[in-house]
Short mmCIF file of C-alpha atoms and ligand atoms in Angstrom, two decimals:
data_model
loop_
_atom_site.label_atom_id
_atom_site.label_comp_id
_atom_site.label_asym_id
_atom_site.label_seq_id
_atom_site.Cartn_x
_atom_site.Cartn_y
_atom_site.Cartn_z
CA UNK W 1 -87.52 51.61 -44.09
CA UNK W 2 -89.98 49.27 -42.54
CA UNK W 3 -88.51 47.96 -39.22
CA UNK W 4 -88.84 44.38 -38.12
CA UNK W 5 -89.69 45.55 -34.57
CA UNK W 6 -92.84 47.25 -36.04
CA UNK W 7 -94.15 44.05 -37.74
CA UNK W 8 -96.18 41.25 -36.31
CA UNK W 9 -94.10 38.06 -36.86
CA UNK W 10 -96.54 35.69 -35.24
CA UNK W 11 -96.33 32.29 -36.84
CA UNK W 12 -94.94 33.96 -40.01
CA UNK W 13 -92.14 32.44 -42.07
CA UNK W 14 -89.42 34.95 -41.50
CA UNK W 15 -86.28 34.77 -43.59
CA UNK W 16 -83.31 36.66 -41.92
CA UNK W 17 -80.27 37.64 -43.83
CA UNK W 18 -77.54 37.78 -41.20
CA UNK W 19 -73.82 38.22 -41.35
CA UNK W 20 -72.41 35.02 -39.97
CA UNK W 21 -69.20 35.28 -41.85
CA UNK W 22 -67.05 34.39 -38.90
CA UNK W 23 -63.43 33.34 -39.04
CA UNK W 24 -63.17 29.58 -39.01
CA UNK W 25 -59.85 27.69 -38.49
CA UNK W 26 -59.81 23.89 -38.84
CA UNK W 27 -63.64 23.83 -38.12
CA UNK W 28 -63.32 26.02 -35.09
CA UNK W 29 -64.84 29.51 -34.87
CA UNK W 30 -62.17 31.93 -33.64
CA UNK W 31 -64.42 34.96 -33.09
CA UNK W 32 -68.07 34.67 -32.26
CA UNK W 33 -68.83 38.45 -32.24
CA UNK W 34 -71.05 38.28 -35.32
CA UNK W 35 -73.00 35.37 -34.02
CA UNK W 36 -73.57 37.09 -30.73
CA UNK W 37 -74.66 40.22 -32.55
CA UNK W 38 -77.57 38.55 -34.34
CA UNK W 39 -78.93 36.80 -31.15
CA UNK W 40 -81.30 39.68 -30.02
CA UNK W 41 -82.94 39.71 -33.50
CA UNK W 42 -83.42 35.91 -33.35
CA UNK W 43 -84.90 36.10 -29.92
CA UNK W 44 -87.41 38.73 -30.90
CA UNK W 45 -88.61 36.51 -33.68
CA UNK W 46 -88.60 33.30 -31.60
CA UNK W 47 -90.57 35.05 -28.83
CA UNK W 48 -93.31 35.67 -31.49
CA UNK W 49 -93.25 32.07 -32.60
CA UNK W 50 -91.98 32.87 -35.93
CA UNK W 51 -90.70 30.12 -38.19
CA UNK W 52 -87.23 31.36 -38.72
CA UNK W 53 -85.00 30.68 -41.85
CA UNK W 54 -81.60 32.19 -41.35
CA UNK W 55 -79.11 32.67 -44.12
CA UNK W 56 -75.55 34.09 -44.50
CA UNK W 57 -72.47 33.76 -46.64
CA UNK W 58 -69.11 32.48 -45.21
CA UNK W 59 -65.76 33.27 -46.81
CA UNK W 60 -65.20 33.23 -50.55
CA UNK W 61 -66.00 29.84 -51.99
CA UNK W 62 -66.26 29.29 -55.75
CA UNK W 63 -69.90 30.06 -56.66
CA UNK W 64 -72.00 27.06 -57.54
CA UNK W 65 -69.54 24.59 -55.68
CA UNK W 66 -70.05 23.09 -52.26
CA UNK W 67 -66.84 23.33 -50.43
CA UNK W 68 -66.91 21.86 -46.88
CA UNK W 69 -64.22 24.34 -45.90
CA UNK W 70 -66.82 27.06 -46.19
CA UNK W 71 -69.75 25.21 -44.65
CA UNK W 72 -71.88 27.00 -41.96
CA UNK W 73 -72.00 23.82 -39.93
CA UNK W 74 -69.81 25.22 -37.16
CA UNK W 75 -72.03 28.27 -37.00
CA UNK W 76 -75.13 26.14 -36.78
CA UNK W 77 -73.62 24.20 -33.88
CA UNK W 78 -72.61 27.46 -32.13
CA UNK W 79 -76.07 29.12 -32.67
CA UNK W 80 -77.69 25.95 -31.22
CA UNK W 81 -75.52 26.28 -28.07
CA UNK W 82 -76.39 29.95 -27.62
CA UNK W 83 -80.11 29.47 -28.29
CA UNK W 84 -80.47 26.21 -26.35
CA UNK W 85 -82.36 24.58 -29.14
CA UNK W 86 -81.66 22.68 -32.34
CA UNK W 87 -80.55 24.75 -35.32
CA UNK W 88 -80.39 22.29 -38.26
CA UNK W 89 -78.31 23.28 -41.32
CA UNK W 90 -80.31 23.07 -44.51
CA UNK W 91 -78.39 22.23 -47.62
CA UNK W 92 -81.25 22.16 -50.03
CA UNK W 93 -82.35 25.74 -50.42
CA UNK W 94 -85.41 24.89 -52.49
CA UNK W 95 -86.82 22.56 -49.85
CA UNK W 96 -86.98 24.22 -46.43
CA UNK W 97 -89.27 22.89 -43.73
CA UNK W 98 -89.52 24.99 -40.59
CA UNK W 99 -92.37 25.13 -38.09
CA UNK W 100 -93.40 28.16 -35.99
CA UNK W 101 -91.03 28.52 -33.02
CA UNK W 102 -88.22 26.78 -34.85
CA UNK W 103 -85.15 27.97 -36.52
CA UNK W 104 -83.00 26.62 -39.34
CA UNK W 105 -79.88 27.81 -40.95
CA UNK W 106 -79.44 27.77 -44.76
CA UNK W 107 -75.96 26.51 -46.01
CA UNK W 108 -73.67 29.23 -47.31
CA UNK W 109 -75.48 31.47 -49.84
CA UNK W 110 -72.22 31.70 -51.95
CA UNK W 111 -72.60 27.98 -52.75
CA UNK W 112 -75.61 29.08 -54.83
CA UNK W 113 -75.30 29.94 -58.56
CA UNK W 114 -76.66 33.47 -59.08
CA UNK W 115 -75.89 34.83 -55.68
CA UNK W 116 -73.12 37.19 -56.75
CA UNK W 117 -74.84 38.63 -59.83
CA UNK W 118 -78.15 39.07 -58.04
CA UNK W 119 -79.91 36.61 -60.37
CA UNK W 120 -83.73 37.01 -60.44
CA UNK W 121 -84.29 33.25 -60.42
CA UNK W 122 -82.30 32.73 -57.18
CA UNK W 123 -83.73 35.89 -55.67
CA UNK W 124 -87.40 34.64 -56.33
CA UNK W 125 -86.46 31.21 -55.03
CA UNK W 126 -85.27 32.74 -51.76
CA UNK W 127 -88.19 35.17 -51.52
CA UNK W 128 -90.63 32.22 -51.95
CA UNK W 129 -89.33 30.68 -48.70
CA UNK W 130 -90.87 33.50 -46.61
CA UNK W 131 -93.70 35.77 -45.71
CA UNK W 132 -91.28 38.48 -44.37
CA UNK W 133 -87.73 39.11 -45.37
CA UNK W 134 -85.53 40.77 -42.76
CA UNK W 135 -82.26 42.28 -43.77
CA UNK W 136 -79.99 42.36 -40.76
CA UNK W 137 -76.53 41.92 -42.27
CA UNK W 138 -75.04 45.35 -42.24
CA UNK W 139 -71.65 44.00 -43.25
CA UNK W 140 -73.06 43.00 -46.70
CA UNK W 141 -75.43 45.89 -47.15
CA UNK W 142 -73.02 47.35 -49.75
CA UNK W 143 -73.32 44.22 -51.95
CA UNK W 144 -76.11 43.91 -54.53
CA UNK W 145 -76.49 40.11 -54.37
CA UNK W 146 -79.49 37.74 -54.46
CA UNK W 147 -79.49 37.23 -50.64
CA UNK W 148 -79.07 40.99 -49.84
CA UNK W 149 -80.87 42.74 -52.59
CA UNK W 150 -82.84 40.59 -54.99
CA UNK W 151 -84.64 38.69 -52.26
CA UNK W 152 -85.85 41.97 -50.89
CA UNK W 153 -87.38 42.93 -54.24
CA UNK W 154 -89.51 39.84 -54.52
CA UNK W 155 -90.40 38.94 -50.89
CA UNK W 156 -93.95 39.76 -49.83
CA UNK W 157 -92.58 42.10 -47.12
CA UNK W 158 -89.01 43.38 -46.75
CA UNK W 159 -87.78 45.14 -43.63
CA UNK W 160 -84.71 46.22 -41.66
CA UNK W 161 -83.67 44.07 -38.71
CA UNK W 162 -82.73 45.63 -35.35
CA UNK W 163 -78.98 45.32 -35.88
CA UNK W 164 -79.05 47.33 -39.14
CA UNK W 165 -81.29 49.96 -37.58
CA UNK W 166 -78.87 50.53 -34.66
CA UNK W 167 -75.83 50.56 -36.98
CA UNK W 168 -77.34 53.28 -39.04
CA UNK W 169 -78.33 55.26 -36.04
CA UNK W 170 -74.77 55.19 -34.47
CA UNK W 171 -72.95 55.86 -37.68
CA UNK W 172 -75.36 58.67 -38.47
CA UNK W 173 -74.24 60.41 -35.35
CA UNK W 174 -70.58 60.23 -36.42
CA UNK W 175 -71.43 61.47 -39.95
CA UNK W 176 -73.78 64.35 -39.10
CA UNK W 177 -72.21 65.93 -36.02
CA UNK W 178 -68.79 64.59 -35.12
CA UNK W 179 -66.86 66.22 -32.16
CA UNK W 180 -63.68 67.64 -33.77
CA UNK W 181 -60.99 66.74 -34.31
CA UNK W 182 -62.27 63.83 -36.25
CA UNK W 183 -59.55 61.15 -36.62
CA UNK W 184 -59.94 58.08 -38.89
CA UNK W 185 -57.56 55.20 -38.64
CA UNK W 186 -57.65 52.95 -41.76
CA UNK W 187 -55.24 50.00 -41.79
CA UNK W 188 -55.23 46.46 -43.13
CA UNK W 189 -54.04 44.90 -46.29
CA UNK W 190 -56.69 45.66 -48.91
CA UNK W 191 -54.96 48.66 -50.33
CA UNK W 192 -56.79 48.80 -53.65
CA UNK W 193 -60.34 48.35 -52.24
CA UNK W 194 -59.84 50.90 -49.40
CA UNK W 195 -57.97 53.58 -51.26
CA UNK W 196 -61.08 54.89 -53.03
CA UNK W 197 -62.85 55.05 -49.67
CA UNK W 198 -59.80 56.70 -48.07
CA UNK W 199 -60.05 59.48 -50.71
CA UNK W 200 -63.53 60.39 -49.53
CA UNK W 201 -62.90 59.97 -45.80
CA UNK W 202 -60.04 62.39 -46.12
CA UNK W 203 -62.48 65.13 -47.17
CA UNK W 204 -64.30 64.76 -43.81
CA UNK W 205 -61.59 64.09 -41.29
CA UNK W 206 -59.03 66.33 -39.70
CA UNK W 207 -56.49 63.53 -39.40
CA UNK W 208 -56.18 60.27 -41.40
CA UNK W 209 -53.84 57.61 -39.85
CA UNK W 210 -52.96 54.94 -42.32
CA UNK W 211 -51.68 51.54 -41.24
CA UNK W 212 -50.66 48.13 -42.55
CA UNK W 213 -50.28 47.60 -46.35
CA UNK W 214 -52.07 50.98 -46.94
CA UNK W 215 -49.30 52.73 -44.99
CA UNK W 216 -46.72 50.92 -47.06
CA UNK W 217 -48.10 52.40 -50.17
CA UNK W 218 -48.10 55.86 -48.71
CA UNK W 219 -44.47 55.41 -47.59
CA UNK W 220 -43.60 54.46 -51.19
CA UNK W 221 -45.62 57.46 -52.39
CA UNK W 222 -43.49 59.69 -50.16
CA UNK W 223 -40.29 58.25 -51.76
CA UNK W 224 -39.35 56.01 -48.93
CA UNK W 225 -38.02 52.44 -49.27
CA UNK W 226 -40.55 49.65 -48.57
CA UNK W 227 -38.30 46.70 -49.39
CA UNK W 228 -40.33 43.56 -50.04
CA UNK W 229 -43.35 44.81 -48.02
CA UNK W 230 -46.91 44.38 -49.20
CA UNK W 231 -47.77 47.53 -51.08
CA UNK W 232 -49.48 48.60 -54.38
CA UNK W 233 -47.17 50.25 -56.87
CA UNK W 234 -50.05 51.17 -59.19
CA UNK W 235 -51.78 53.14 -56.43
CA UNK W 236 -48.71 55.39 -55.63
CA UNK W 237 -50.19 58.36 -57.70
CA UNK W 238 -53.39 58.07 -55.72
CA UNK W 239 -51.60 58.16 -52.48
CA UNK W 240 -49.48 61.14 -53.57
CA UNK W 241 -52.62 63.00 -54.56
CA UNK W 242 -54.01 62.31 -51.14
CA UNK W 243 -50.88 63.60 -49.44
CA UNK W 244 -51.04 66.77 -51.57
CA UNK W 245 -54.77 67.21 -50.81
CA UNK W 246 -54.12 66.86 -47.08
CA UNK W 247 -51.39 69.46 -47.15
CA UNK W 248 -53.47 71.90 -49.19
CA UNK W 249 -56.47 71.54 -46.88
CA UNK W 250 -54.52 71.52 -43.44
CA UNK W 251 -55.44 67.97 -42.77
CA UNK W 252 -52.86 65.51 -41.36
CA UNK W 253 -51.81 62.10 -42.77
CA UNK W 254 -48.98 61.21 -40.30
CA UNK W 255 -46.69 58.68 -41.89
CA UNK W 256 -44.77 56.18 -39.74
CA UNK W 257 -41.38 57.35 -38.53
CA UNK W 258 -40.24 53.93 -37.52
CA UNK W 259 -41.39 50.41 -38.36
CA UNK W 260 -40.96 46.82 -37.35
CA UNK W 261 -39.49 44.69 -40.22
CA UNK W 262 -38.77 41.02 -40.83
CA UNK W 263 -37.16 39.06 -43.63
CA UNK W 264 -39.84 36.38 -43.57
CA UNK W 265 -43.63 36.38 -43.29
CA UNK W 266 -44.15 34.03 -40.38
CA UNK W 267 -45.39 33.90 -36.79
CA UNK W 268 -41.91 33.22 -35.58
CA UNK W 269 -40.15 35.96 -37.53
CA UNK W 270 -37.92 38.18 -35.51
CA UNK W 271 -39.04 41.87 -35.25
CA UNK W 272 -36.45 44.54 -35.94
CA UNK W 273 -37.03 48.24 -35.41
CA UNK W 274 -35.99 50.39 -38.28
CA UNK W 275 -36.27 54.07 -39.14
CA UNK W 276 -38.52 54.26 -42.25
CA UNK W 277 -35.65 55.50 -44.39
CA UNK W 278 -33.47 52.50 -43.47
CA UNK W 279 -35.74 49.54 -44.65
CA UNK W 280 -33.64 47.23 -46.83
CA UNK W 281 -34.68 45.59 -50.02
CA UNK W 282 -35.23 42.12 -48.43
CA UNK W 283 -37.23 43.42 -45.45
CA UNK W 284 -40.99 43.57 -45.00
CA UNK W 285 -42.69 46.21 -42.90
CA UNK W 286 -45.06 44.26 -40.67
CA UNK W 287 -45.96 46.81 -38.01
CA UNK W 288 -45.34 50.37 -36.86
CA UNK W 289 -42.37 51.07 -34.61
CA UNK W 290 -42.63 52.25 -30.95
CA UNK W 291 -42.10 55.94 -31.74
CA UNK W 292 -44.89 55.90 -34.28
CA UNK W 293 -47.18 53.92 -31.98
CA UNK W 294 -46.60 56.58 -29.33
CA UNK W 295 -47.32 59.42 -31.77
CA UNK W 296 -50.57 57.74 -32.84
CA UNK W 297 -51.49 57.35 -29.12
CA UNK W 298 -51.07 61.12 -28.62
CA UNK W 299 -53.27 61.97 -31.68
CA UNK W 300 -56.04 59.62 -30.34
CA UNK W 301 -55.82 61.26 -26.85
CA UNK W 302 -56.66 64.67 -28.40
CA UNK W 303 -59.38 63.47 -30.78
CA UNK W 304 -63.09 64.36 -30.37
CA UNK W 305 -64.25 61.40 -32.53
CA UNK W 306 -62.32 58.34 -33.74
CA UNK W 307 -63.32 56.09 -36.56
CA UNK W 308 -61.29 52.84 -36.77
CA UNK W 309 -61.05 50.24 -39.47
CA UNK W 310 -58.16 47.79 -39.94
CA UNK W 311 -55.01 46.88 -37.95
CA UNK W 312 -51.78 48.79 -38.05
CA UNK W 313 -49.78 45.66 -38.65
CA UNK W 314 -49.89 41.88 -38.86
CA UNK W 315 -51.33 41.66 -35.40
CA UNK W 316 -52.05 37.92 -35.74
CA UNK W 317 -48.31 37.41 -35.21
CA UNK W 318 -47.31 38.23 -31.57
CA UNK W 319 -44.23 40.04 -32.65
CA UNK W 320 -46.11 42.41 -34.92
CA UNK W 321 -49.22 43.23 -32.85
CA UNK W 322 -47.84 46.00 -30.74
CA UNK W 323 -48.91 48.96 -32.92
CA UNK W 324 -52.57 47.67 -33.01
CA UNK W 325 -52.47 46.97 -29.24
CA UNK W 326 -51.26 50.48 -28.55
CA UNK W 327 -53.83 51.91 -30.88
CA UNK W 328 -56.76 49.90 -29.46
CA UNK W 329 -55.91 50.73 -25.81
CA UNK W 330 -55.49 54.41 -26.77
CA UNK W 331 -58.95 54.40 -28.35
CA UNK W 332 -60.30 52.57 -25.29
CA UNK W 333 -58.86 55.18 -22.90
CA UNK W 334 -59.75 58.18 -25.02
CA UNK W 335 -62.81 60.51 -24.14
CA UNK W 336 -63.61 60.53 -27.86
CA UNK W 337 -66.82 59.11 -29.30
CA UNK W 338 -65.27 56.05 -30.96
CA UNK W 339 -66.65 53.81 -33.75
CA UNK W 340 -64.81 50.77 -34.89
CA UNK W 341 -65.69 48.12 -37.37
CA UNK W 342 -64.49 45.64 -39.97
CA UNK W 343 -63.66 41.91 -39.64
CA UNK W 344 -60.05 42.15 -38.64
CA UNK W 345 -60.75 45.18 -36.49
CA UNK W 346 -63.25 43.03 -34.48
CA UNK W 347 -60.70 40.40 -34.00
CA UNK W 348 -58.18 43.01 -32.77
CA UNK W 349 -60.71 44.52 -30.35
CA UNK W 350 -61.38 41.02 -28.96
CA UNK W 351 -57.68 40.19 -28.74
CA UNK W 352 -56.75 43.34 -26.87
CA UNK W 353 -59.93 43.16 -24.82
CA UNK W 354 -61.17 46.69 -25.39
CA UNK W 355 -64.76 46.17 -26.65
CA UNK W 356 -66.35 47.62 -23.53
CA UNK W 357 -64.50 50.94 -23.84
CA UNK W 358 -65.36 51.61 -27.49
CA UNK W 359 -68.46 53.75 -28.01
CA UNK W 360 -69.84 51.77 -30.83
CA UNK W 361 -68.57 48.60 -32.56
CA UNK W 362 -69.99 48.13 -36.10
CA UNK W 363 -70.30 44.64 -37.54
CA UNK W 364 -69.72 46.03 -41.05
CA UNK W 365 -66.34 46.34 -42.84
CA UNK W 366 -66.68 47.55 -46.38
CA UNK W 367 -70.32 48.66 -45.70
CA UNK W 368 -69.14 50.61 -42.68
CA UNK W 369 -66.59 52.51 -44.68
CA UNK W 370 -68.95 53.04 -47.62
CA UNK W 371 -71.55 54.47 -45.35
CA UNK W 372 -68.93 56.81 -43.84
CA UNK W 373 -68.14 57.78 -47.38
CA UNK W 374 -71.67 58.92 -47.86
CA UNK W 375 -72.69 56.15 -50.41
CA UNK W 376 -76.10 54.71 -50.55
CA UNK W 377 -75.87 51.02 -49.67
CA UNK W 378 -77.93 48.86 -52.16
CA UNK W 379 -79.44 46.73 -49.53
CA UNK W 380 -80.63 49.80 -47.59
CA UNK W 381 -81.79 51.38 -50.83
CA UNK W 382 -84.11 48.55 -51.72
CA UNK W 383 -85.54 48.41 -48.20
CA UNK W 384 -86.41 52.09 -48.62
CA UNK W 385 -87.89 51.49 -51.99
CA UNK W 386 -90.02 48.61 -50.77
CA UNK W 387 -91.36 50.65 -47.81
CA UNK W 388 -92.64 53.20 -50.29
CA UNK W 389 -94.82 50.72 -52.09
P1 AMP F 401 -58.07 44.06 -44.19
O1 AMP F 401 -58.89 42.83 -44.27
O2 AMP F 401 -57.78 44.76 -45.49
O3 AMP F 401 -58.55 44.99 -43.09
O4 AMP F 401 -56.54 43.57 -43.72
C1 AMP F 401 -56.30 42.94 -42.54
C2 AMP F 401 -55.09 42.10 -42.63
O5 AMP F 401 -54.05 42.98 -42.98
C3 AMP F 401 -54.59 41.45 -41.34
O6 AMP F 401 -54.81 40.05 -41.49
C4 AMP F 401 -53.21 41.82 -41.22
O7 AMP F 401 -52.40 40.73 -40.87
C5 AMP F 401 -52.82 42.42 -42.55
N1 AMP F 401 -51.76 43.31 -42.50
C6 AMP F 401 -51.68 44.43 -41.69
N2 AMP F 401 -50.46 45.04 -41.90
C7 AMP F 401 -49.81 44.39 -42.81
C8 AMP F 401 -48.57 44.49 -43.36
N3 AMP F 401 -47.77 45.52 -43.08
N4 AMP F 401 -48.12 43.57 -44.28
C9 AMP F 401 -48.95 42.56 -44.59
N5 AMP F 401 -50.15 42.40 -44.14
C10 AMP F 401 -50.64 43.27 -43.24
#
């Protein structure tokens, strides 16, 4: 790949695809990690007097429709504060005026028709805005979209930004020569999207700790009652196959022994500790119990490498954050080389204030896991192809 740091950006129109998909609640950004991560890239370009056009998606608006709820306006305001200069938000993607030494932010790329299916017309339109395209959104590198892939095909130059380069280097270390035991923690709610990835990760790790909705599916696969918990019935056979594979290959998938349940999904719901075999039909599993948390802590203490994506429970609710807190503190205290990533994982890292003690925090979620799985990420692939021309 051509790297941005090897190019002369002086007075060039530089289009940077960043990942500014930050959580926004009522117009307020609740985690600025992704914005802070892109600042070094922007400073390198600004120091060279580049004319910067920054773009990103935010949330999942309906394509082709402008929905103020998903506007990047709060991000523009936040960037402006960090950079100490105006960062206007441009809503008209075909008409972008930016002078050397200035920076503008394009409105949510997902408002544009053709973004998702990588339409050549939109890709060309974006490519026409710049002399150099910089891909620096690792978290969307697994998506073949107009702003991540197509634009790189048509831009005069396409290169990798510093953030993507450092992500690939850190994750390469974990993939090539991990200290053993290698422990992966995969939690969160997206059972169906993560199960395929879990399958692959299982072939590499010594121990796979499952959490959240994923753990619920595994509990159901083991024949345990999950009441009205979030789980995916259709994926039970997959989970069963993984449990059998682990057994046959002397790998561990420790299932929770105890859990925290509630009868309603709300911030004020009362948490009750239950043994996994005692979960009633009207109860939802919303976190691991204290025994399980302690067991996970012990596994992390003995690990050589830890890969972490996804919370162990609904940590946004105070009563159901204990499992994720114990896990994050165990990873922070551990001697293991630790890599953590994924939207909600970043929020948990911030909440439990462990960022400084984790060896490498990736800004990617799905991309992070797909890379660990050994897949070629489309956005990286096109950068490699472009560098060969
Ligand atoms: P993901 O985006 O797939 O990593 O999922 C993260 C989300 O999963 C967080 O918002 C958690 O609240 C949620 N989550 C974790 N555990 C559970 C659970 N047991 N039941 C429902 N949601 C959960």
